[in-house]
Every structure is written in C-alpha cells, then in structure tokens.
PDB file of C-alpha atoms in Angstrom:
ATOM      1  CA  GLY A   1     100.719  79.990 126.417  1.00 42.00           C
ATOM      2  CA  GLY A   2      98.046  81.605 124.319  1.00 54.00           C
ATOM      3  CA  THR A   3      98.891  85.149 125.384  1.00 66.00           C
ATOM      4  CA  THR A   4     102.440  85.259 124.033  1.00 83.00           C
ATOM      5  CA  HIS A   5     101.644  86.441 120.497  1.00 85.00           C
ATOM      6  CA  PRO A   6      99.299  89.310 121.500  1.00 88.00           C
ATOM      7  CA  PHE A   7     101.701  90.422 124.218  1.00 89.00           C
ATOM      8  CA  LEU A   8     104.569  90.512 121.719  1.00 91.00           C
ATOM      9  CA  MET A   9     102.386  92.576 119.386  1.00 92.00           C
ATOM     10  CA  LEU A  10     101.720  94.999 122.253  1.00 93.00           C
ATOM     11  CA  GLN A  11     105.441  95.313 122.959  1.00 92.00           C
ATOM     12  CA  PHE A  12     106.366  95.726 119.289  1.00 93.00           C
ATOM     13  CA  LEU A  13     103.682  98.299 118.504  1.00 94.00           C
ATOM     14  CA  THR A  14     104.141 100.480 121.582  1.00 95.00           C
ATOM     15  CA  ASN A  15     107.790  99.915 122.478  1.00 94.00           C
ATOM     16  CA  GLY A  16     106.615  99.786 126.085  1.00 96.00           C
ATOM     17  CA  GLU A  17     107.667  97.595 128.990  1.00 95.00           C
ATOM     18  CA  TYR A  18     105.857  95.216 131.288  1.00 94.00           C
ATOM     19  CA  ASN A  19     106.549  95.511 135.014  1.00 93.00           C
ATOM     20  CA  TYR A  20     106.204  92.018 136.460  1.00 93.00           C
ATOM     21  CA  LYS A  21     106.074  93.341 140.025  1.00 94.00           C
ATOM     22  CA  THR A  22     103.150  95.711 139.477  1.00 92.00           C
ATOM     23  CA  GLY A  23     101.493  93.935 136.545  1.00 91.00           C
ATOM     24  CA  THR A  24     101.404  97.134 134.501  1.00 93.00           C
ATOM     25  CA  PHE A  25     102.484  97.880 130.960  1.00 96.00           C
ATOM     26  CA  THR A  26     104.037 101.321 130.583  1.00 97.00           C
ATOM     27  CA  LEU A  27     105.089 103.390 127.579  1.00 97.00           C
ATOM     28  CA  ALA A  28     108.269 105.456 127.430  1.00 95.00           C
ATOM     29  CA  ASP A  29     106.282 108.573 128.424  1.00 96.00           C
ATOM     30  CA  GLY A  30     105.086 106.852 131.615  1.00 96.00           C
ATOM     31  CA  THR A  31     101.477 106.281 130.562  1.00 97.00           C
ATOM     32  CA  GLU A  32      99.930 102.847 130.934  1.00 97.00           C
ATOM     33  CA  ARG A  33      98.419 100.723 128.198  1.00 97.00           C
ATOM     34  CA  PHE A  34      96.087  97.768 128.386  1.00 96.00           C
ATOM     35  CA  TYR A  35      95.235  95.166 125.802  1.00 95.00           C
ATOM     36  CA  PHE A  36      92.449  92.789 124.870  1.00 95.00           C
ATOM     37  CA  ALA A  37      93.149  89.960 122.466  1.00 94.00           C
ATOM     38  CA  THR A  38      91.359  87.159 120.693  1.00 94.00           C
ATOM     39  CA  ASP A  39      92.271  84.732 117.958  1.00 92.00           C
ATOM     40  CA  ASN A  40      88.759  83.410 117.584  1.00 92.00           C
ATOM     41  CA  ILE A  41      86.594  85.871 115.687  1.00 95.00           C
ATOM     42  CA  GLN A  42      84.765  83.785 113.127  1.00 95.00           C
ATOM     43  CA  GLU A  43      81.698  84.661 111.136  1.00 95.00           C
ATOM     44  CA  GLU A  44      80.347  82.981 108.012  1.00 95.00           C
ATOM     45  CA  ARG A  45      79.515  86.394 106.537  1.00 93.00           C
ATOM     46  CA  TYR A  46      83.175  87.456 106.747  1.00 94.00           C
ATOM     47  CA  LYS A  47      84.141  84.855 104.138  1.00 94.00           C
ATOM     48  CA  GLY A  48      85.184  86.608 100.953  1.00 92.00           C
ATOM     49  CA  LEU A  49      86.501  89.689 102.742  1.00 92.00           C
ATOM     50  CA  THR A  50      90.129  90.318 101.958  1.00 93.00           C
ATOM     51  CA  PRO A  51      92.657  91.491 104.521  1.00 91.00           C
ATOM     52  CA  LEU A  52      92.780  94.794 102.632  1.00 92.00           C
ATOM     53  CA  ASP A  53      88.977  95.155 102.923  1.00 91.00           C
ATOM     54  CA  MET A  54      89.151  94.615 106.660  1.00 89.00           C
ATOM     55  CA  ILE A  55      92.007  97.066 107.158  1.00 89.00           C
ATOM     56  CA  GLU A  56      90.281  99.713 105.019  1.00 93.00           C
ATOM     57  CA  ILE A  57      87.003  99.297 106.925  1.00 92.00           C
ATOM     58  CA  THR A  58      88.653  99.725 110.301  1.00 91.00           C
ATOM     59  CA  THR A  59      90.849 102.592 109.108  1.00 93.00           C
ATOM     60  CA  ILE A  60      87.850 104.489 107.721  1.00 95.00           C
ATOM     61  CA  HIS A  61      86.119 104.074 111.083  1.00 95.00           C
ATOM     62  CA  ASP A  62      89.234 105.226 112.970  1.00 95.00           C
ATOM     63  CA  LEU A  63      89.770 101.928 114.791  1.00 96.00           C
ATOM     64  CA  HIS A  64      93.044 100.760 113.250  1.00 95.00           C
ATOM     65  CA  TYR A  65      96.127 101.074 115.445  1.00 96.00           C
ATOM     66  CA  ASP A  66      97.476 104.633 115.647  1.00 96.00           C
ATOM     67  CA  SER A  67     101.183 104.722 116.480  1.00 95.00           C
ATOM     68  CA  VAL A  68     101.020 108.365 117.612  1.00 95.00           C
ATOM     69  CA  LYS A  69      98.340 107.638 120.227  1.00 96.00           C
ATOM     70  CA  SER A  70      99.622 104.100 120.903  1.00 97.00           C
ATOM     71  CA  GLU A  71      96.091 102.778 120.789  1.00 97.00           C
ATOM     72  CA  GLY A  72      93.670 101.073 118.441  1.00 97.00           C
ATOM     73  CA  VAL A  73      93.251  97.662 116.844  1.00 96.00           C
ATOM     74  CA  MET A  74      95.772  95.473 115.037  1.00 95.00           C
ATOM     75  CA  PHE A  75      94.781  92.241 113.313  1.00 93.00           C
ATOM     76  CA  HIS A  76      96.402  88.855 112.988  1.00 92.00           C
ATOM     77  CA  LEU A  77      95.424  85.515 111.410  1.00 90.00           C
ATOM     78  CA  ILE A  78      94.224  87.574 108.451  1.00 91.00           C
ATOM     79  CA  SER A  79      95.201  84.872 105.966  1.00 91.00           C
ATOM     80  CA  ALA A  80      92.208  82.861 107.255  1.00 94.00           C
ATOM     81  CA  LEU A  81      89.740  85.696 106.661  1.00 94.00           C
ATOM     82  CA  SER A  82      88.700  85.176 103.026  1.00 94.00           C
ATOM     83  CA  GLN A  83      88.437  81.404 103.139  1.00 95.00           C
ATOM     84  CA  TYR A  84      87.211  80.752 106.679  1.00 96.00           C
ATOM     85  CA  GLY A  85      85.812  84.096 107.851  1.00 95.00           C
ATOM     86  CA  LYS A  86      88.226  83.962 110.772  1.00 96.00           C
ATOM     87  CA  LEU A  87      90.662  86.483 112.209  1.00 94.00           C
ATOM     88  CA  GLY A  88      92.261  87.617 115.425  1.00 94.00           C
ATOM     89  CA  LEU A  89      92.861  91.018 116.887  1.00 94.00           C
ATOM     90  CA  VAL A  90      94.707  92.860 119.587  1.00 95.00           C
ATOM     91  CA  SER A  91      93.135  96.066 120.842  1.00 97.00           C
ATOM     92  CA  ILE A  92      95.316  98.479 122.769  1.00 97.00           C
ATOM     93  CA  GLY A  93      93.971 101.316 124.867  1.00 97.00           C
ATOM     94  CA  LYS A  94      94.360 103.555 127.888  1.00 98.00           C
ATOM     95  CA  SER A  95      91.967 101.410 129.962  1.00 97.00           C
ATOM     96  CA  HIS A  96      90.497  97.916 130.063  1.00 96.00           C
ATOM     97  CA  GLU A  97      87.154  99.410 129.092  1.00 98.00           C
ATOM     98  CA  GLN A  98      88.594 101.140 126.038  1.00 98.00           C
ATOM     99  CA  THR A  99      90.224  97.941 124.770  1.00 96.00           C
ATOM    100  CA  LYS A 100      86.944  96.049 125.096  1.00 97.00           C
ATOM    101  CA  GLN A 101      85.093  98.899 123.380  1.00 98.00           C
ATOM    102  CA  TYR A 102      87.512  98.778 120.425  1.00 97.00           C
ATOM    103  CA  TYR A 103      86.809  95.047 120.107  1.00 96.00           C
ATOM    104  CA  GLU A 104      83.042  95.515 120.226  1.00 97.00           C
ATOM    105  CA  ASP A 105      83.210  98.412 117.755  1.00 97.00           C
ATOM    106  CA  VAL A 106      85.194  96.308 115.277  1.00 96.00           C
ATOM    107  CA  LEU A 107      82.598  93.522 115.407  1.00 95.00           C
ATOM    108  CA  THR A 108      79.724  95.985 115.001  1.00 96.00           C
ATOM    109  CA  ILE A 109      81.351  97.748 112.057  1.00 95.00           C
ATOM    110  CA  LEU A 110      82.434  94.553 110.291  1.00 93.00           C
ATOM    111  CA  ASP A 111      78.905  93.153 110.647  1.00 93.00           C
ATOM    112  CA  LYS A 112      77.426  96.379 109.300  1.00 92.00           C
ATOM    113  CA  GLU A 113      79.833  96.554 106.364  1.00 90.00           C
ATOM    114  CA  VAL A 114      79.412  92.922 105.283  1.00 88.00           C
ATOM    115  CA  SER A 115      75.631  93.288 105.377  1.00 85.00           C
ATOM    116  CA  ARG A 116      76.002  96.107 102.816  1.00 78.00           C
ATOM    117  CA  VAL A 117      78.269  94.150 100.484  1.00 65.00           C
ATOM    118  CA  PHE A 118      77.204  90.552 100.761  1.00 56.00           C
TER     119      PHE A 118
END
C-alpha cells in the first residue's frame, strides 16, 4: 500500500527493525523511532523552488535528517517541486508528537522562505 515507500526510507535511514508483534520500530541501540509521512504537500507558491533550495532551507533550519541522531526530515518526489510545487516527506523522531512537529515546522519554514523570495 501507500506506506511502503516511507517505511523503506525509515529502515534505510536508521538501519532499525520493525517488531510486528509489538508494533514498534527500534534502532540498534534499543531506542524507538516513529515516523510521519506524506506524499501530498502541494503549494502553488512552491513552484520554481529547486530541490537544492528546499534541502538548503531545511538544513539551515536544522530540520533535515541527521544520521547521528536518527531523526529529522527526508524528502521524496522532489522532481515535482519546481514544476508542480509538490513534494513528499518522511519525518522521523523519538515520538509521534516530534514527527508531526517536524512536518509542521517544514511547512511553516517553506511558506516563510517562499514569501521572501517570490
């Protein structure tokens, strides 16, 4: 279904494992991670942004995925960004609340940055 791609990103980025019996995703050090994913962020004002712009914006604001902490945001569908203003993301965090906060922070920052440029 629709959750396969984000789940594979979670596995690849963290090298963790999903326990089907408990429904938890655990890293090698025993800590849990959670994820929030969407492939349907679309905003007219995002048209013209390049994937590099988006990555730089989120890196400057300390939201891009950090492999040391095993948390942050990773993007996908970025080839649709410039032309359609559309992208997807997977946010990974230590709690459900943190993953949702990463998502909301990305939207807030992207909106703020495009209002400066465009």
